[in-house]
């Protein structure tokens, strides 16, 4: 139960928080002293370990989840004017990645009780120009990949998973990282495991993986280490790429963190269970639903408040009690940059309605039952 002695000396409870252990520090120091700070052996070690843990063939490490999405757009050959269907409720990067290649994001609406991309809405957005669908595994629950695959196949439409919320989740027994043509992950500190900043693109397609490795390295087909090994100096820049490389020091951190991923996913599921149970009696606060054919990695714990509740007032009251509530997300197309591109209010009505009522509650593996009880008690007061 929460501390009810009236003390205000309670610590701030953030909505997410990384965990750094002695083993992480040791791995980072070893990498720092190894002679390879970047483009060294720890990059492929991390790529192979992460891909293997997800059951995927190839991993391409990059310096953010956003870079992974950009690599996916390039490897899938999104060209100027190509339409890319993205859910309206996601982090802006899911859609921005299409803009980087001069593609046109087309915003699909969401299922109100999961906030996942709604395949029925996707079907309505498909045109002869559609080249890709980005499925976002919102809050940690995989999207409906079978339904999306059925829409994509035979139409030359690629399927990209923005699985940044969902390492360790499953869809009909299959792991995230294997559900789309290319699956993208982020290692930002609020995500399941961190490399400070970082990301990875997973694919079964060796040619796509090679293309993404070139793209992350300016479009140059060999890196410093391979040239050293060959004793050669010549290289070719075959396309205009970027410097999206993830340094060895950060890959070392990622490999060390990866060992604890299964335990973290289990801890998040346990905490979500506590929330579900504690909120079951509150009519004003509805937890998002997890479909029976999926497991949820619970990057976020999101609730939807009843329509008559003023979400921003609840948000402010939780903050005043030291609880780091948050909102994920406003519809991407309502950002001023997208409005300048011509996107207008009303594109995804269910997403717009949901975005006014959702609230993200604190969720990270080290949370105790007392933390959950404190959040729920504060939520009870704030919604009364
Ligand atoms: C975090 C996140 C990204 C971007 O990851 P970065 O590593 O911050 O670039 C993309 N999509 C979603 C859904 C995310 O949560």
Coordinates of C-alpha atoms and ligand atoms in Angstrom, one line a residue:
X1 CA 0.0 0.0 0.0
X2 CA 1.2 3.6 -0.6
X3 CA 2.7 5.6 2.1
X4 CA -0.2 7.3 3.7
X5 CA 1.5 9.1 6.6
X6 CA 1.2 12.4 4.8
X7 CA 4.9 12.6 4.0
X8 CA 5.7 14.5 0.8
X9 CA 9.3 13.2 0.8
X10 CA 8.4 10.5 -1.7
X11 CA 10.7 10.2 -4.7
X12 CA 9.6 11.1 -8.2
X13 CA 8.5 8.0 -10.1
X14 CA 9.4 8.4 -13.8
X15 CA 7.3 6.7 -16.5
X16 CA 10.4 4.7 -17.6
X17 CA 13.9 4.2 -16.3
X18 CA 17.0 2.2 -17.5
X19 CA 18.9 -0.3 -15.4
X20 CA 22.7 -0.2 -15.4
X21 CA 24.5 -3.1 -13.6
X22 CA 28.2 -3.7 -12.8
X23 CA 28.3 -6.1 -15.7
X24 CA 27.3 -3.3 -18.1
X25 CA 30.0 -1.0 -16.7
X26 CA 32.6 -3.8 -17.0
X27 CA 31.7 -4.5 -20.6
X28 CA 31.9 -0.8 -21.6
X29 CA 35.3 -0.4 -19.9
X30 CA 36.6 -3.5 -21.7
X31 CA 35.4 -2.1 -25.0
X32 CA 36.9 1.3 -24.3
X33 CA 40.3 -0.4 -23.6
X34 CA 40.1 -2.9 -26.5
X35 CA 41.5 -0.7 -29.2
X36 CA 38.2 -0.8 -31.2
X37 CA 35.9 2.1 -30.3
X38 CA 33.8 1.8 -33.5
X39 CA 33.5 -0.6 -36.5
X40 CA 35.1 -3.3 -34.4
X41 CA 34.2 -6.9 -33.5
X42 CA 31.6 -5.9 -30.8
X43 CA 29.3 -4.6 -33.5
X44 CA 28.7 -7.9 -35.2
X45 CA 28.7 -9.7 -31.8
X46 CA 25.8 -7.5 -30.7
X47 CA 24.1 -7.9 -34.1
X48 CA 24.3 -11.6 -33.9
X49 CA 23.2 -11.9 -30.3
X50 CA 20.2 -9.6 -30.7
X51 CA 19.1 -11.3 -34.0
X52 CA 19.5 -14.7 -32.4
X53 CA 17.5 -13.8 -29.3
X54 CA 14.7 -12.6 -31.6
X55 CA 14.9 -15.6 -33.8
X56 CA 15.9 -13.5 -36.8
X57 CA 18.5 -14.1 -39.5
X58 CA 20.4 -10.9 -39.7
X59 CA 20.8 -7.8 -37.5
X60 CA 22.1 -4.4 -38.6
X61 CA 23.1 -2.2 -35.7
X62 CA 22.6 1.6 -36.1
X63 CA 22.8 4.6 -33.8
X64 CA 19.0 5.0 -33.2
X65 CA 15.7 3.3 -33.8
X66 CA 15.0 6.2 -36.2
X67 CA 18.1 5.3 -38.3
X68 CA 16.9 1.6 -38.3
X69 CA 13.5 2.8 -39.8
X70 CA 15.4 4.9 -42.3
X71 CA 17.6 1.9 -43.3
X72 CA 14.4 -0.1 -43.8
X73 CA 12.9 2.5 -46.1
X74 CA 16.0 2.6 -48.2
X75 CA 16.5 -1.2 -48.3
X76 CA 12.8 -1.6 -49.4
X77 CA 13.4 1.0 -52.0
X78 CA 10.9 3.6 -51.0
X79 CA 11.0 6.2 -53.8
X80 CA 9.8 9.8 -54.0
X81 CA 6.0 9.8 -54.1
X82 CA 5.6 6.3 -52.8
X83 CA 2.9 6.0 -50.1
X84 CA 3.7 4.4 -46.8
X85 CA 0.9 3.6 -44.4
X86 CA 1.6 4.4 -40.8
X87 CA -0.7 4.4 -37.7
X88 CA -1.8 7.8 -36.6
X89 CA -0.8 7.1 -33.0
X90 CA 2.9 6.5 -32.8
X91 CA 6.2 8.3 -32.3
X92 CA 6.8 10.7 -35.1
X93 CA 9.9 8.8 -36.3
X94 CA 7.7 6.0 -37.7
X95 CA 6.4 8.4 -40.3
X96 CA 9.4 10.7 -40.6
X97 CA 11.4 7.7 -41.9
X98 CA 9.2 7.8 -45.0
X99 CA 9.7 11.5 -45.4
X100 CA 13.5 11.1 -45.4
X101 CA 13.1 9.2 -48.7
X102 CA 10.5 11.7 -50.0
X103 CA 7.8 9.1 -49.4
X104 CA 4.3 10.1 -48.5
X105 CA 3.0 8.9 -45.0
X106 CA -0.6 7.9 -45.2
X107 CA -2.1 7.7 -41.7
X108 CA -4.3 4.8 -40.8
X109 CA -6.7 4.8 -37.8
X110 CA -6.3 2.7 -34.7
X111 CA -8.3 0.1 -32.8
X112 CA -9.7 2.1 -29.8
X113 CA -9.1 -0.6 -27.2
X114 CA -5.5 -1.4 -28.1
X115 CA -4.3 1.7 -30.0
X116 CA -2.8 -0.7 -32.6
X117 CA -3.0 0.0 -36.3
X118 CA -6.4 -1.1 -37.6
X119 CA -6.1 -3.4 -40.6
X120 CA -9.6 -2.3 -41.8
X121 CA -8.4 1.3 -41.9
X122 CA -5.2 0.2 -43.7
X123 CA -7.2 -1.5 -46.4
X124 CA -9.0 1.8 -47.0
X125 CA -5.7 3.7 -47.4
X126 CA -4.2 1.3 -50.0
X127 CA -3.8 2.9 -53.4
X128 CA -1.8 1.9 -56.5
X129 CA 1.1 4.1 -55.0
X130 CA 1.2 2.2 -51.7
X131 CA 4.7 0.6 -51.2
X132 CA 4.9 -0.2 -47.5
X133 CA 3.0 -0.5 -44.3
X134 CA 4.6 0.3 -41.0
X135 CA 3.1 -1.7 -38.2
X136 CA 3.8 -0.2 -34.8
X137 CA 3.7 -2.6 -31.8
X138 CA 2.2 0.0 -29.6
X139 CA 3.0 -0.1 -25.9
X140 CA 4.6 -3.5 -26.4
X141 CA 1.8 -5.5 -28.1
X142 CA 2.4 -6.8 -31.6
X143 CA 0.1 -5.5 -34.3
X144 CA -2.1 -7.9 -36.3
X145 CA 0.7 -9.1 -38.7
X146 CA -1.4 -11.8 -40.4
X147 CA -4.1 -9.3 -41.4
X148 CA -1.5 -6.8 -42.5
X149 CA 0.5 -9.4 -44.5
X150 CA -2.7 -10.5 -46.2
X151 CA -3.3 -6.9 -47.3
X152 CA 0.4 -6.5 -48.5
X153 CA 1.0 -9.7 -50.3
X154 CA 0.3 -9.8 -54.1
X155 CA 0.3 -6.0 -54.2
X156 CA 4.0 -5.4 -54.0
X157 CA 3.6 -3.8 -50.6
X158 CA 6.4 -4.3 -48.0
X159 CA 5.7 -4.8 -44.3
X160 CA 7.9 -2.9 -41.8
X161 CA 7.6 -3.6 -38.1
X162 CA 8.3 -0.6 -35.8
X163 CA 8.9 -2.9 -32.9
X164 CA 10.7 -0.3 -30.8
X165 CA 8.2 -1.0 -28.0
X166 CA 8.1 -4.7 -28.2
X167 CA 11.4 -6.7 -28.0
X168 CA 10.4 -10.1 -26.4
X169 CA 6.7 -9.9 -27.3
X170 CA 5.0 -12.6 -29.4
X171 CA 2.2 -12.9 -32.0
X172 CA 0.6 -16.3 -32.4
X173 CA 3.7 -17.8 -30.8
X174 CA 6.1 -16.0 -33.2
X175 CA 8.6 -13.4 -31.8
X176 CA 8.8 -9.8 -32.7
X177 CA 11.7 -9.4 -35.1
X178 CA 10.4 -12.1 -37.3
X179 CA 6.9 -10.8 -38.2
X180 CA 7.7 -8.3 -41.0
X181 CA 10.1 -7.9 -43.9
X182 CA 12.3 -5.6 -41.8
X183 CA 11.8 -5.1 -38.0
X184 CA 13.2 -2.1 -36.2
X185 CA 14.1 -1.7 -32.6
X186 CA 15.4 1.2 -30.4
X187 CA 17.9 1.2 -27.6
X188 CA 17.0 4.6 -26.2
X189 CA 17.1 4.6 -22.3
X190 CA 13.4 4.4 -21.9
X191 CA 13.1 1.3 -24.1
X192 CA 13.6 -2.3 -22.8
X193 CA 17.3 -2.4 -23.2
X194 CA 19.7 0.5 -23.8
X195 CA 22.9 1.4 -25.6
X196 CA 22.4 5.1 -24.6
X197 CA 21.2 5.8 -28.1
X198 CA 21.0 3.0 -30.7
X199 CA 18.8 0.8 -32.8
X200 CA 18.7 -2.4 -34.9
X201 CA 17.0 -3.5 -38.1
X202 CA 16.3 -7.3 -38.4
X203 CA 15.7 -9.1 -41.6
X204 CA 15.8 -12.6 -43.1
X205 CA 17.1 -11.2 -46.4
X206 CA 20.9 -11.1 -46.6
X207 CA 20.9 -8.7 -49.6
X208 CA 18.7 -6.3 -47.6
X209 CA 21.0 -6.6 -44.6
X210 CA 24.1 -5.9 -46.8
X211 CA 22.3 -2.9 -48.2
X212 CA 21.5 -1.5 -44.8
X213 CA 25.1 -2.0 -43.6
X214 CA 26.3 0.0 -46.6
X215 CA 23.7 2.7 -46.1
X216 CA 24.7 3.2 -42.4
X217 CA 28.3 3.7 -43.6
X218 CA 27.8 6.6 -46.0
X219 CA 26.8 4.2 -48.8
X220 CA 30.4 2.8 -48.8
X221 CA 30.6 -0.9 -49.3
X222 CA 33.5 -1.7 -46.9
X223 CA 34.4 -0.3 -43.5
X224 CA 37.7 0.5 -41.9
X225 CA 38.1 -2.9 -40.3
X226 CA 37.5 -4.9 -43.5
X227 CA 40.0 -2.7 -45.4
X228 CA 42.6 -3.2 -42.6
X229 CA 42.1 -6.9 -42.7
X230 CA 42.6 -6.9 -46.5
X231 CA 45.5 -4.5 -46.4
X232 CA 43.6 -2.4 -49.0
X233 CA 42.9 1.3 -49.2
X234 CA 40.4 1.6 -52.1
X235 CA 36.6 1.7 -51.5
X236 CA 33.6 2.8 -53.5
X237 CA 30.6 4.9 -52.4
X238 CA 27.8 3.4 -54.4
X239 CA 24.9 5.5 -53.1
X240 CA 24.4 8.4 -50.8
X241 CA 24.2 7.0 -47.3
X242 CA 24.6 8.3 -43.8
X243 CA 26.8 7.8 -40.8
X244 CA 24.4 5.7 -38.7
X245 CA 27.1 3.5 -37.2
X246 CA 26.7 2.3 -33.6
X247 CA 30.1 2.3 -31.8
X248 CA 31.6 -0.8 -30.2
X249 CA 31.5 0.8 -26.8
X250 CA 27.7 1.0 -27.1
X251 CA 27.4 -2.4 -28.7
X252 CA 29.2 -3.8 -25.6
X253 CA 26.6 -2.2 -23.4
X254 CA 23.8 -3.6 -25.6
X255 CA 25.2 -7.2 -25.5
X256 CA 25.6 -7.0 -21.7
X257 CA 22.0 -5.6 -21.3
X258 CA 20.6 -8.2 -23.7
X259 CA 21.3 -11.0 -21.3
X260 CA 18.7 -9.5 -18.9
X261 CA 16.0 -8.8 -21.5
X262 CA 13.9 -11.9 -20.8
X263 CA 13.9 -11.1 -17.1
X264 CA 12.9 -7.5 -17.8
X265 CA 10.0 -8.5 -20.0
X266 CA 8.8 -10.9 -17.3
X267 CA 9.1 -8.1 -14.7
X268 CA 7.1 -5.7 -16.9
X269 CA 4.4 -8.3 -17.4
X270 CA 4.2 -8.9 -13.7
X271 CA 3.8 -5.1 -13.0
X272 CA 1.2 -4.8 -15.8
X273 CA -0.7 -7.6 -14.0
X274 CA -0.6 -5.6 -10.7
X275 CA -2.0 -2.6 -12.5
X276 CA -4.7 -4.6 -14.3
X277 CA -5.8 -6.0 -11.0
X278 CA -5.7 -2.8 -9.1
X279 CA -7.6 -0.9 -11.8
X280 CA -10.2 -3.5 -12.4
X281 CA -12.7 -1.8 -10.0
X282 CA -12.2 1.7 -11.4
X283 CA -14.9 2.5 -14.0
X284 CA -13.2 5.8 -15.1
X285 CA -9.8 4.1 -15.9
X286 CA -9.6 1.4 -18.6
X287 CA -6.4 -0.4 -19.2
X288 CA -5.6 -1.2 -22.9
X289 CA -6.5 -4.7 -24.0
X290 CA -4.0 -7.4 -25.0
X291 CA -5.3 -9.8 -27.7
X292 CA -5.4 -13.5 -26.6
X293 CA -3.1 -14.5 -29.5
X294 CA -0.3 -12.2 -28.4
X295 CA 2.0 -11.6 -25.5
X296 CA 2.7 -8.0 -24.5
X297 CA 6.3 -6.8 -23.7
X298 CA 4.8 -3.7 -21.9
X299 CA 7.1 -1.0 -22.9
X300 CA 4.4 1.4 -21.7
X301 CA 1.4 0.9 -19.4
X302 CA -1.3 3.0 -21.0
X303 CA -4.8 3.6 -19.7
X304 CA -7.7 5.3 -21.4
X305 CA -9.8 7.6 -19.2
X306 CA -13.6 7.8 -19.5
X307 CA -14.7 10.5 -21.9
X308 CA -16.0 12.8 -19.1
X309 CA -12.7 12.9 -17.3
X310 CA -10.3 15.8 -18.1
X311 CA -7.1 13.9 -18.9
X312 CA -4.8 17.0 -18.6
X313 CA -6.2 17.7 -15.2
X314 CA -5.5 14.1 -14.1
X315 CA -2.0 14.4 -15.7
X316 CA -1.3 17.6 -13.7
X317 CA -2.5 16.1 -10.4
X318 CA -0.4 13.0 -10.8
X319 CA 2.7 15.1 -11.6
X320 CA 1.9 17.2 -8.5
X321 CA 2.2 14.0 -6.5
X322 CA 5.5 13.1 -8.0
X323 CA 4.2 10.6 -10.5
X324 CA 5.7 10.9 -13.9
X325 CA 2.6 10.3 -16.0
X326 CA 3.0 10.9 -19.7
X327 CA 1.0 10.8 -23.0
X328 CA 2.0 8.6 -25.9
X329 CA 1.0 10.1 -28.4
X330 CA -0.8 12.9 -30.1
X331 CA -1.6 11.9 -33.7
X332 CA 1.6 12.4 -35.8
X333 CA -0.2 14.4 -38.5
X334 CA -1.3 17.1 -36.1
X335 CA 2.3 18.2 -35.5
X336 CA 2.9 21.6 -37.1
X337 CA 5.5 20.1 -39.6
X338 CA 2.8 17.7 -40.9
X339 CA 0.2 20.4 -41.0
X340 CA 2.6 22.5 -43.2
X341 CA 2.7 19.5 -45.5
X342 CA -1.0 19.7 -45.8
X343 CA -2.3 17.0 -43.4
X344 CA -5.5 18.0 -41.7
X345 CA -7.5 17.3 -38.6
X346 CA -10.1 14.6 -39.0
X347 CA -7.9 12.1 -40.9
X348 CA -8.1 9.5 -38.1
X349 CA -11.0 10.3 -35.9
X350 CA -10.6 7.3 -33.5
X351 CA -6.9 8.2 -33.0
X352 CA -7.8 11.8 -32.3
X353 CA -10.4 10.8 -29.7
X354 CA -8.1 8.3 -28.1
X355 CA -5.2 10.8 -27.9
X356 CA -7.3 13.1 -25.7
X357 CA -8.1 10.4 -23.1
X358 CA -4.9 8.3 -22.9
X359 CA -2.4 8.4 -20.0
X360 CA 0.9 6.5 -19.7
X361 CA 1.6 5.4 -16.1
X362 CA 5.1 4.6 -14.7
X363 CA 6.4 1.2 -15.9
X364 CA 9.9 -0.1 -15.5
X365 CA 11.3 -3.4 -14.2
X366 CA 12.5 -2.1 -10.8
X367 CA 9.0 -0.9 -9.8
X368 CA 7.7 -2.5 -6.6
X369 CA 4.1 -3.4 -5.7
X370 CA 4.1 -0.3 -3.4
X371 CA 5.0 1.9 -6.4
X372 CA 2.0 0.5 -8.4
X373 CA -0.2 1.0 -5.3
X374 CA 1.0 4.6 -5.0
X375 CA 0.2 5.3 -8.6
X376 CA -3.3 3.7 -8.4
X377 CA -4.1 5.6 -5.2
X378 CA -3.1 8.9 -6.8
X379 CA -5.1 8.0 -9.9
X380 CA -8.2 7.3 -7.7
X381 CA -7.9 10.7 -6.1
X382 CA -7.2 12.5 -9.4
X383 CA -10.2 11.0 -11.1
X384 CA -12.7 11.2 -8.2
Ligands
LIG1 C1 11.6 5.2 -29.6 C2 10.9 5.0 -30.8 C3 11.4 5.2 -32.1 C4 12.7 5.9 -32.4 O1 13.7 5.4 -31.7 P1 15.0 6.3 -31.4 O2 16.0 5.3 -30.9 O3 14.6 7.3 -30.3 O4 15.4 7.0 -32.6 C5 10.6 4.9 -33.2 N1 9.3 4.4 -33.1 C6 8.8 4.2 -31.9 C7 7.4 3.6 -31.8 C8 9.5 4.5 -30.7 O5 9.0 4.3 -29.5

